[in-house]
XYZ file of N, CA and C in Angstrom:
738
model
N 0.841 -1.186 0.000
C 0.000 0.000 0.000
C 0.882 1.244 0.000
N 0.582 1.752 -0.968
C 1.353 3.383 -1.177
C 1.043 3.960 0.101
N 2.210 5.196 0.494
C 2.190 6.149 1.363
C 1.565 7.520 1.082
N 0.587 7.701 1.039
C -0.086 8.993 0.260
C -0.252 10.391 1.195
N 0.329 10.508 2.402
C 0.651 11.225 3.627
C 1.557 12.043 3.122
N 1.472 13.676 2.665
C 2.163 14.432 2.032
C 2.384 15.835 3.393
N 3.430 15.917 3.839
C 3.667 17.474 4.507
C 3.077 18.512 4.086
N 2.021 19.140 4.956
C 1.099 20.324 4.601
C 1.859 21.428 4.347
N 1.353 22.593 3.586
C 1.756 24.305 4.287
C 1.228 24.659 5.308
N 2.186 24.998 6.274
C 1.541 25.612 7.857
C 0.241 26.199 8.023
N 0.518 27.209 6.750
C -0.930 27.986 6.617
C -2.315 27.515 6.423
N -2.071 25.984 6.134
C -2.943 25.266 5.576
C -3.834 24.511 6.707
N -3.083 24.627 7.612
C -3.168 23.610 9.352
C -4.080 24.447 10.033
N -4.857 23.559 10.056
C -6.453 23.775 11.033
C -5.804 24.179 12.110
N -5.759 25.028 13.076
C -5.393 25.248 15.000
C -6.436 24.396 15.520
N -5.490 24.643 16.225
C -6.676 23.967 17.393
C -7.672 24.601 17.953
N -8.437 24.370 18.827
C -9.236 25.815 19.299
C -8.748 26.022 20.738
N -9.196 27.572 21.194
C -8.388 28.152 21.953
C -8.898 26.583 23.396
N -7.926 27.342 24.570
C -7.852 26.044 25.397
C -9.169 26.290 26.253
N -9.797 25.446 26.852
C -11.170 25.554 27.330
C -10.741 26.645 28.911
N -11.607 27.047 29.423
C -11.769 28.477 30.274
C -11.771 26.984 32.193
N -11.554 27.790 32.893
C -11.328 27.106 34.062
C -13.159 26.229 33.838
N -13.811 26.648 33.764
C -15.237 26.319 34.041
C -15.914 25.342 32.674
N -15.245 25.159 31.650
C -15.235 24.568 30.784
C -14.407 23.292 30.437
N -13.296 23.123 31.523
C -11.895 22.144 31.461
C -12.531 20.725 32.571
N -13.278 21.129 33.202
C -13.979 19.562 33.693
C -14.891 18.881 33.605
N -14.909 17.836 33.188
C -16.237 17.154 33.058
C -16.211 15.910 33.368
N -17.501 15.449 34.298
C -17.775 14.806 35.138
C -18.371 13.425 34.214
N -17.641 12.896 34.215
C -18.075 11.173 33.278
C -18.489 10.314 34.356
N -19.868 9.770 34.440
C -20.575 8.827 35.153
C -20.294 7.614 34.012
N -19.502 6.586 34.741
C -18.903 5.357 33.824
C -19.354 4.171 34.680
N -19.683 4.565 35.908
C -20.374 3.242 36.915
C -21.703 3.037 36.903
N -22.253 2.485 38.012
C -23.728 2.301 38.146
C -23.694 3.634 38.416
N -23.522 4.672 39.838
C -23.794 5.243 40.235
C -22.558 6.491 40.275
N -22.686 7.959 40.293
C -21.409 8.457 40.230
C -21.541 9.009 41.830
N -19.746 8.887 42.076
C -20.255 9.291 43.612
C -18.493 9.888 43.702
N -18.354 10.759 44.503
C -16.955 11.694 44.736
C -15.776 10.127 45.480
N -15.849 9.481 45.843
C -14.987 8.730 46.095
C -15.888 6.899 45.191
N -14.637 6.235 45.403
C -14.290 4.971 44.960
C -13.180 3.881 45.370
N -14.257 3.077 46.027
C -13.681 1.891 46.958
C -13.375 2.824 48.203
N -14.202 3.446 48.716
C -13.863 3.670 50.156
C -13.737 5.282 49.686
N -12.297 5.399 49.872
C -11.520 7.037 49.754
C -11.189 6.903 48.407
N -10.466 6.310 47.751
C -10.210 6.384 46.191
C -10.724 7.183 45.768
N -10.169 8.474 45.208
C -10.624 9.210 43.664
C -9.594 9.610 42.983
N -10.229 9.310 41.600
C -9.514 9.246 40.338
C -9.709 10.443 39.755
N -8.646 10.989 39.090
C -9.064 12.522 38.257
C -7.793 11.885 37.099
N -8.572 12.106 35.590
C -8.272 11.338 34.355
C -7.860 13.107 33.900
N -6.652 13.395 33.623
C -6.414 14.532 32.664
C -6.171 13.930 31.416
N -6.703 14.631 30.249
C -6.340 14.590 29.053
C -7.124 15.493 27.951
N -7.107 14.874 26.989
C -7.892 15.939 25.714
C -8.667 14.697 25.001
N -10.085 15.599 24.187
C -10.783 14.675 24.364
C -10.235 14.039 22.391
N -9.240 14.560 21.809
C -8.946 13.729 20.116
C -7.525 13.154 20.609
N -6.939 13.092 21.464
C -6.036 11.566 22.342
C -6.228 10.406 22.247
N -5.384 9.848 20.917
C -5.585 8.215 21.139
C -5.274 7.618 22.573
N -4.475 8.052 22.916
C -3.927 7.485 24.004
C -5.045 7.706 25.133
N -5.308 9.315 25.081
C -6.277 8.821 26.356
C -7.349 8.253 26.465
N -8.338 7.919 25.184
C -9.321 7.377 24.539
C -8.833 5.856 25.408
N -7.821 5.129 25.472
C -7.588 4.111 25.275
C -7.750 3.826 27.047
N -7.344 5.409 27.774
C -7.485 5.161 29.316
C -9.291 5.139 29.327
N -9.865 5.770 28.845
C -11.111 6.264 29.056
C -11.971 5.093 28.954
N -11.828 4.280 27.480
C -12.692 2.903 27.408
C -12.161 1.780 28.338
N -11.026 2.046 28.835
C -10.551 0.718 29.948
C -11.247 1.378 30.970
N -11.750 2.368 31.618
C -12.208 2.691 32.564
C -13.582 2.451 32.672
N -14.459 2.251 31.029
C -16.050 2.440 30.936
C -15.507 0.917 31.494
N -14.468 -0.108 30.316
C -15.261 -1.165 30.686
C -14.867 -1.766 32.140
N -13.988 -1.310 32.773
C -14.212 -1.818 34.608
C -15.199 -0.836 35.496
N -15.864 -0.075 34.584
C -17.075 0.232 35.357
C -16.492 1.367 36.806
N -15.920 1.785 36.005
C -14.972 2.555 37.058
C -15.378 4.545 37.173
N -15.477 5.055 38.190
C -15.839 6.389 37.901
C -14.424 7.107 38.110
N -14.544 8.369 37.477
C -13.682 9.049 37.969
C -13.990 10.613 36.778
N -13.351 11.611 37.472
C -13.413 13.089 36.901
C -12.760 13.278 35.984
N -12.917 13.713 34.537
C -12.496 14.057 33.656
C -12.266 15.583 33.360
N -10.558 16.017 33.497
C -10.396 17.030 32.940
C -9.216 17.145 31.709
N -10.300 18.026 30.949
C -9.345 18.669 30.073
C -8.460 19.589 30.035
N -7.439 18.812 29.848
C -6.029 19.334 29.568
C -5.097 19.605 27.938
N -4.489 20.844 27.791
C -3.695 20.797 26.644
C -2.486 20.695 27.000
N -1.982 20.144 26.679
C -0.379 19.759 26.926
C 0.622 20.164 26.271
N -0.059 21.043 24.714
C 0.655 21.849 23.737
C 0.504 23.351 24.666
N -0.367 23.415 25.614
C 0.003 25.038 26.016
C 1.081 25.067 26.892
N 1.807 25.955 26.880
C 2.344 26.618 27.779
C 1.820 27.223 29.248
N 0.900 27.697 28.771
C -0.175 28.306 30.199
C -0.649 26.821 30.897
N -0.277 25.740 30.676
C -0.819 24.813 31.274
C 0.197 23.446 32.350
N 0.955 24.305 32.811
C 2.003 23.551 33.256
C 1.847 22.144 33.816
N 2.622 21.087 33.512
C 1.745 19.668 34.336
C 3.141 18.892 34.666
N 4.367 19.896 34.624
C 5.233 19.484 35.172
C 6.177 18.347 36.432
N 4.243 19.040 37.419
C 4.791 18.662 38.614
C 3.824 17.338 38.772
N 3.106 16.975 37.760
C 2.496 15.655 37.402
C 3.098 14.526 36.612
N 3.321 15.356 35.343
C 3.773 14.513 34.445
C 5.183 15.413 33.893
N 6.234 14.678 34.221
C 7.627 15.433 34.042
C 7.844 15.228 32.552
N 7.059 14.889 31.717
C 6.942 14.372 30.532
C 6.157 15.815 29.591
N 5.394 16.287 30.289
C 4.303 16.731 29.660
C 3.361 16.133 28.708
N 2.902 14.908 29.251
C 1.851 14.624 27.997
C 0.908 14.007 28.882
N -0.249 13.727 28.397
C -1.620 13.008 28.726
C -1.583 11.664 27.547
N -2.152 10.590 28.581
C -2.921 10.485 29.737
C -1.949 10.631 31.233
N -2.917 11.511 32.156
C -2.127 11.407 33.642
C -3.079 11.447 34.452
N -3.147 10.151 35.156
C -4.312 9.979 36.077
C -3.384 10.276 37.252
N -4.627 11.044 38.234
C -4.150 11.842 39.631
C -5.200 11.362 40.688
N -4.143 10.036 41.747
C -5.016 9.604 42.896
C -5.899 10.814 44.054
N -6.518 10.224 44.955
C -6.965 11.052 45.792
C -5.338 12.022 46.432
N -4.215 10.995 46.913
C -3.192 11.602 46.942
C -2.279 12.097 46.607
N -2.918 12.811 45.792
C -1.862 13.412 44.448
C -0.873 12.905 44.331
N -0.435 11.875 43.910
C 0.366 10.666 43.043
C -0.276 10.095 41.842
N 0.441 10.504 40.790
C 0.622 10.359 39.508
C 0.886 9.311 38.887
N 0.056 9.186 37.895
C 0.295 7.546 37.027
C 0.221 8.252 35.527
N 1.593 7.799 34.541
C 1.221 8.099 33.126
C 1.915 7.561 32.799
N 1.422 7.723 31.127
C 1.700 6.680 30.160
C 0.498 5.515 30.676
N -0.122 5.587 29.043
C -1.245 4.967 29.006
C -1.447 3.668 29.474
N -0.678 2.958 29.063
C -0.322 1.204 29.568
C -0.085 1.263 30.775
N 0.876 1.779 31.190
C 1.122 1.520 33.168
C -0.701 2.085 33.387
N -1.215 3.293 33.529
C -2.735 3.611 33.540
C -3.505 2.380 33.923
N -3.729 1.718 32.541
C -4.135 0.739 32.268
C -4.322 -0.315 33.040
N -3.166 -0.530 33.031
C -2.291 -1.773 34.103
C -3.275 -2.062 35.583
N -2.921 -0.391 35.948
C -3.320 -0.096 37.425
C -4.784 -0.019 37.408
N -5.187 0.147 37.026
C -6.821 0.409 36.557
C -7.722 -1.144 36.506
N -7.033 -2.094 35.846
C -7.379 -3.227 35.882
C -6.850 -4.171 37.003
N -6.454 -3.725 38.083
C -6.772 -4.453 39.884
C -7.360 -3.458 40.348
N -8.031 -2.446 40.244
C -8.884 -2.244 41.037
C -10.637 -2.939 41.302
N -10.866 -3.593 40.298
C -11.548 -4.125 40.007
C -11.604 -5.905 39.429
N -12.306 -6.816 39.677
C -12.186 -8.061 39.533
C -13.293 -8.282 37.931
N -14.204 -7.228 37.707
C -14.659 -7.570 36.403
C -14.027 -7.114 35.566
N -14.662 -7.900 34.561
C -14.306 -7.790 32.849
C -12.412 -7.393 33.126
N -11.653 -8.658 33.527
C -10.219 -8.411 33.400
C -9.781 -7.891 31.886
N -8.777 -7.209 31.950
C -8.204 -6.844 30.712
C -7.135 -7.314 30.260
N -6.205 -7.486 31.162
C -4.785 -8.355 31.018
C -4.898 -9.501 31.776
N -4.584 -10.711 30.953
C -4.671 -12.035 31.594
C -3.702 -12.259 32.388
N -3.819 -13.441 33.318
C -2.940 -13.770 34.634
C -1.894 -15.221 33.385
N -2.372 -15.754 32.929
C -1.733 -16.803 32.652
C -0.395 -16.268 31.310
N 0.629 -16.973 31.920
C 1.966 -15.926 31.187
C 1.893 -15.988 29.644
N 1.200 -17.293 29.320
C 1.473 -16.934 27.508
C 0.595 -15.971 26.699
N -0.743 -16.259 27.603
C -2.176 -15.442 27.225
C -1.326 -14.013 27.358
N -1.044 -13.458 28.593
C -0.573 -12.733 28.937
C 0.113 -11.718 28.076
N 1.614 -12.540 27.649
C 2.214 -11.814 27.185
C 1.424 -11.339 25.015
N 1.197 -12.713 25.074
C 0.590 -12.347 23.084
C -0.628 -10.861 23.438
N -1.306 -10.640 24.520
C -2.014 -9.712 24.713
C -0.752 -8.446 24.690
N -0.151 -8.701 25.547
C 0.844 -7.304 25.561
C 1.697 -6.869 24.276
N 1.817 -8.385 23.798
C 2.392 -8.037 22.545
C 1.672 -7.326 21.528
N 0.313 -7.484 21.107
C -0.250 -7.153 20.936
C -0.897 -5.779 20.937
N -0.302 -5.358 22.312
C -0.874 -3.831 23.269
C 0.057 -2.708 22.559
N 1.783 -3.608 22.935
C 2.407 -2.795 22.379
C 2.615 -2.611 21.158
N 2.453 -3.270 19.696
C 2.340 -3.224 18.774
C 0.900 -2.085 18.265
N -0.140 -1.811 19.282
C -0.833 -0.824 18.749
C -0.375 0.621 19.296
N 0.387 0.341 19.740
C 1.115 1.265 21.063
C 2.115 2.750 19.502
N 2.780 1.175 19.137
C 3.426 1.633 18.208
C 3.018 2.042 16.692
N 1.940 1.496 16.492
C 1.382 2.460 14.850
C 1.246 3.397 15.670
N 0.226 3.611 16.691
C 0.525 5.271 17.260
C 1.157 5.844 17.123
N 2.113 5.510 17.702
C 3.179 6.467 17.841
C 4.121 7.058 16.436
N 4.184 5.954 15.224
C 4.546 5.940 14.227
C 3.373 7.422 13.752
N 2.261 7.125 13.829
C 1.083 7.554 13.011
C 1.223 9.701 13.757
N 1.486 9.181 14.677
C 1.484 11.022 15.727
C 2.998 11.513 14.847
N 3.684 10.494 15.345
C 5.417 11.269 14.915
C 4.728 11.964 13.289
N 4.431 10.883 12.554
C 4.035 11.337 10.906
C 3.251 12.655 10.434
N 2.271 12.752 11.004
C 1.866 13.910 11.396
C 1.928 15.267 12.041
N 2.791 14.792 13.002
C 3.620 16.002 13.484
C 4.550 16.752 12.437
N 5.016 15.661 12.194
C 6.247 16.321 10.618
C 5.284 16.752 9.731
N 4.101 16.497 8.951
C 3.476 16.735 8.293
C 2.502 17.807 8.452
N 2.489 18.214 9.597
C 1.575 19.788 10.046
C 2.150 20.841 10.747
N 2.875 19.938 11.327
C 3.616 21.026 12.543
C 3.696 22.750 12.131
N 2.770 23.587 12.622
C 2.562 25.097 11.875
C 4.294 25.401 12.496
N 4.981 25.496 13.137
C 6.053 25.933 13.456
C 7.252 25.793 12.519
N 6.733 24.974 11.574
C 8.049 24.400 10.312
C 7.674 25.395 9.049
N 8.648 25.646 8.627
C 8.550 25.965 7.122
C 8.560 24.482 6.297
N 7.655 24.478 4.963
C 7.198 23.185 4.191
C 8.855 22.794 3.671
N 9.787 23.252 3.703
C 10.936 22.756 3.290
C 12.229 22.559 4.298
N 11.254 22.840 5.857
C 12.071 21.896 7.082
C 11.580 20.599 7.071
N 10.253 20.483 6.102
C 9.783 19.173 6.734
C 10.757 17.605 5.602
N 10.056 16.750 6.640
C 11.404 15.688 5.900
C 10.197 14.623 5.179
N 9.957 14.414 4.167
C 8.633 13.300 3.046
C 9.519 11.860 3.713
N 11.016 11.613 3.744
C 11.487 10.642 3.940
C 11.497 10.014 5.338
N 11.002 10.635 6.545
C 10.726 10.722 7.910
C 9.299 10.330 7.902
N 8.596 10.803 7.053
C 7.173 10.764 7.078
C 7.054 9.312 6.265
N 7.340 9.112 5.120
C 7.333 7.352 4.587
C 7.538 7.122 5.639
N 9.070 6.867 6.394
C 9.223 5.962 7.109
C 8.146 5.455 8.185
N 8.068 6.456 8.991
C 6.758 6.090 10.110
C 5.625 5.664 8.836
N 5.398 5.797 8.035
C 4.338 5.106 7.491
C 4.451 3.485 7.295
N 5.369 4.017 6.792
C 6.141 2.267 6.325
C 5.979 1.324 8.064
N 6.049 2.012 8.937
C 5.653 1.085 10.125
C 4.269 0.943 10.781
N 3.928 1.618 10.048
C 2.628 1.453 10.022
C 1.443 0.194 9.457
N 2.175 0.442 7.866
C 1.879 -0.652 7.542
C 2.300 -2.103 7.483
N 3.359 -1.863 7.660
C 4.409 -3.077 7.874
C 3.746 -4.043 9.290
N 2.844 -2.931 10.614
C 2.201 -3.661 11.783
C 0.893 -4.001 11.238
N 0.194 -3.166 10.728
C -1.109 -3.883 10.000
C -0.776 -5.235 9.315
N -0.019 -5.692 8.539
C 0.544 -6.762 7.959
C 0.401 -7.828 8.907
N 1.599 -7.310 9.968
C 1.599 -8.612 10.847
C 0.619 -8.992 11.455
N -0.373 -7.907 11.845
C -1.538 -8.264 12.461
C -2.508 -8.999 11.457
N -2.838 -8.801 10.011
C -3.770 -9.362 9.582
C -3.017 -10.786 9.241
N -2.009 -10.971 9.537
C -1.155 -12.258 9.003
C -1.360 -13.274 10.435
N -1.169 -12.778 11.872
C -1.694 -13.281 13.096
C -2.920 -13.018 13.529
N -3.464 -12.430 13.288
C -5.031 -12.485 14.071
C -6.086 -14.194 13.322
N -6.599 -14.898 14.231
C -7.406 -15.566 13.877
C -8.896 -15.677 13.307
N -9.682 -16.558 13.491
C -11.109 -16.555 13.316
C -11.901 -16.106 14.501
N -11.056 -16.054 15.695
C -11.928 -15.759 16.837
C -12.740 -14.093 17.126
N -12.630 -14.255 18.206
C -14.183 -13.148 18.385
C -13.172 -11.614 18.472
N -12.011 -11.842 18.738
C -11.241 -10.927 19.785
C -9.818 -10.971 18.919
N -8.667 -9.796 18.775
C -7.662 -9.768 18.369
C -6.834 -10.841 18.983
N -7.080 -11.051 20.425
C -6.387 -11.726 21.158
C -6.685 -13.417 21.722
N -7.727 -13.775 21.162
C -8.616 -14.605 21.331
C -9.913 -14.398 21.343
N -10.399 -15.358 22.298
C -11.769 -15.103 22.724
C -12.649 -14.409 23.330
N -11.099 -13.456 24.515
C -11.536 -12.898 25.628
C -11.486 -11.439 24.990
N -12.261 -10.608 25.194
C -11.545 -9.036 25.505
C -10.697 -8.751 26.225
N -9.555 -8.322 25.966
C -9.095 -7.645 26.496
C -7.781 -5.835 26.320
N -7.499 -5.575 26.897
C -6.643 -4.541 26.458
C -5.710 -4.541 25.111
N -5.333 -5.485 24.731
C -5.204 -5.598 23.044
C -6.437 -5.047 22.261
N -7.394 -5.547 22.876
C -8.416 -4.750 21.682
C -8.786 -3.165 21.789
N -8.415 -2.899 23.068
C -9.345 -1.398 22.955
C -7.830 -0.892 23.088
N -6.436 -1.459 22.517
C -5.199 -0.570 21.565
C -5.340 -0.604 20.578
N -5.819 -1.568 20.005
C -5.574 -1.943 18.549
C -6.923 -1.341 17.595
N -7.929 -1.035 18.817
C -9.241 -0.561 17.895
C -9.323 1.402 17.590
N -8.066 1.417 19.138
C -7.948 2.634 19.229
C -6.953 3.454 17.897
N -6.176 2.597 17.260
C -4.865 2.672 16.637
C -5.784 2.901 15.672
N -6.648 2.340 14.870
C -7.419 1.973 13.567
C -8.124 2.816 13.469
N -9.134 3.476 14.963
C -9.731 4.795 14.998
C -8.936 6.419 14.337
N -8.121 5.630 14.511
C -6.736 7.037 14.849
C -6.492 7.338 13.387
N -5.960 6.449 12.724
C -5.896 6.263 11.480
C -6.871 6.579 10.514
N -8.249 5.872 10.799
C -9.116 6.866 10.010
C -9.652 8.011 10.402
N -9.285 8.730 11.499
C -9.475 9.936 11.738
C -8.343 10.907 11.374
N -7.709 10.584 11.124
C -6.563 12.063 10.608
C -5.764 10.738 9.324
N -5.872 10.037 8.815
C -5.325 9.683 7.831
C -6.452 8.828 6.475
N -7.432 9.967 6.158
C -8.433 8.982 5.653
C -8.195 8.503 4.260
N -6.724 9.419 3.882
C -6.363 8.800 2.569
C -5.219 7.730 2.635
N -5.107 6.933 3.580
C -4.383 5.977 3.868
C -5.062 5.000 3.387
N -6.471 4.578 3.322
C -7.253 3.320 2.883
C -6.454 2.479 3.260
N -6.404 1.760 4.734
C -5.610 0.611 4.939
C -6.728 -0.395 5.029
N -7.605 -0.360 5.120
C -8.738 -1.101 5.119
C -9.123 -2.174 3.551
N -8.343 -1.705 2.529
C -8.659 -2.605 1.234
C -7.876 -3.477 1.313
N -6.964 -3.807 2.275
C -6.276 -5.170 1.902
C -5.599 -5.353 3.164
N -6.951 -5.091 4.173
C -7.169 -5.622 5.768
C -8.575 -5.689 6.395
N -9.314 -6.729 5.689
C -10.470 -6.924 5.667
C -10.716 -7.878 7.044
N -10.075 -8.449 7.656
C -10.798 -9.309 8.959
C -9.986 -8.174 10.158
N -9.083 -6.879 9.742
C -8.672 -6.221 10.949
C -10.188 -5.223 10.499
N -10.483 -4.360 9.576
C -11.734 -3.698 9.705
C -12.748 -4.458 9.957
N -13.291 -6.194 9.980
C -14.285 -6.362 10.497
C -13.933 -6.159 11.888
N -13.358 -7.168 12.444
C -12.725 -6.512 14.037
C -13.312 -5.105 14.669
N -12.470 -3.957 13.730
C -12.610 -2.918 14.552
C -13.719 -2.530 14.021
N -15.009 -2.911 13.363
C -16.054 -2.278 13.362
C -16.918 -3.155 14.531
N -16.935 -4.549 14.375
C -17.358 -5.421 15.806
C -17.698 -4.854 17.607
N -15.824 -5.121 17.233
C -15.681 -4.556 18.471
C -15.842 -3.263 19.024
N -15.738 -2.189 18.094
C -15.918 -1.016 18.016
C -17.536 -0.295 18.693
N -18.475 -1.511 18.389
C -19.910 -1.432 18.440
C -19.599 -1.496 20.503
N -18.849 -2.220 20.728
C -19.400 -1.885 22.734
C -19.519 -0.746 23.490
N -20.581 -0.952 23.881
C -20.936 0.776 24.744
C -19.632 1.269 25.232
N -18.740 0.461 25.478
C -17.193 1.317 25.852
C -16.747 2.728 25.144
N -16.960 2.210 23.683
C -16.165 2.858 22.774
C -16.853 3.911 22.376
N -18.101 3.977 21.464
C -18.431 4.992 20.852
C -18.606 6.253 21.846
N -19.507 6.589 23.049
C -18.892 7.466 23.976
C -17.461 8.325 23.915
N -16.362 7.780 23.815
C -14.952 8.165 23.403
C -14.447 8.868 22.183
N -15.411 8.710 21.210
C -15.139 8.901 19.614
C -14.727 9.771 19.131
């Protein structure tokens, strides 16, 4: 499949819109039976991120599906006026913030932790082989991401002039892009689930990765010659987890 992902003119690049106002940056997601200011006792969760974040999309549906509450604020992590330093020494979202302000980021560790707080609908299996083909799995959607953001970044970034940008930087992350779709439609089976039978956190990376893709890359058409990964992610895509997130 050709790379058809061409570096924009700056001028050409949608902004973003300005960053939401103190009274506009939280919102309260009821994801349990009932929403209530603490969880499991004292526990509360506060989910920072933005709401077109693959990554945090990926904290958000692991949270619908353990039935888990917690406060959603929006955060930009491209502002400056928005320091999150003393959270995430990284600056990026997802960064979930306990009742005791202790910090968890990076989406997978998130994840991780998110799935013992709870005994339903497990996400990562206990048994080591299940286990690991799931993670393998996790991280392989981990990585078109990341391939797919880097590509785009080079390809919009308003801060570049169109002849800082590099077409040969941009193939490349493409080229790994498709090169993981490959392996995946070459390993995935007949079963219900990327990973088997079960749901789990392989699927809501891998459905998240595919979302991602046809949302800012719709002239990629990776879908004509990955027909059991688009049935998949339209399947699975259908659980009340996901569309909420979209």
């Amino acid at each position: 499949m050709p790379c058809s992902v061409r570096s924009q003119n700056p001028k050409s690049v949608k902004c973003e819109p300005d960053p939401p106002t103190h009274e506009d940056r939280i919102c309260r997601i009821v994801l349990g039976p009932s929403f209530s200011c603490s969880l499991f006792g004292s526990l509360f969760m506060r989910l920072l991120g933005s709401l077109t974040s693959p990554y945090v999309r990926k904290v958000r549906v692991a949270l619908a599906e353990k039935r888990l509450n917690y406060l959603f604020e929006l955060e930009d992590a491209w502002s400056r006026s928005v320091p999150m330093d003393h959270l995430n020494p990284l600056g990026k979202v997802p960064c979930l913030i306990l009742e005791n302000n202790h910090s968890i980021f990076d989406s997978r560790t998130i994840i991780e932790y998110i799935d013992t707080l709870s005994i339903s609908n497990p996400l990562i299996p206990v048994d080591g082989h299940e286990r690991a083909r799931v993670r393998v799995y996790e991280s392989l959607a981990e990585g078109i991401l990341d391939a797919a953001v880097s590509a785009r970044l080079e390809a919009t970034w308003p801060g570049r002039e169109p002849n800082q940008r590099s077409q040969a930087w941009i193939d490349r992350q493409m080229g790994k892009v498709t090169s993981s779709l490959n392996y995946l439609s070459k390993n995935i089976t007949d079963q219900a689930f990327f990973a088997g039978n079960t749901f789990s956190v392989a699927d809501i990376s891998i459905v998240c990765a595919l979302d991602y893709l046809d949302f800012r890359f719709p002239e990629f058409e990776w879908k004509i010659n990955h027909h059991r990964l688009a049935f998949l992610q339209e399947n699975i895509g259908k659980r009340p987890s996901f569309p909420p997130t979209h």
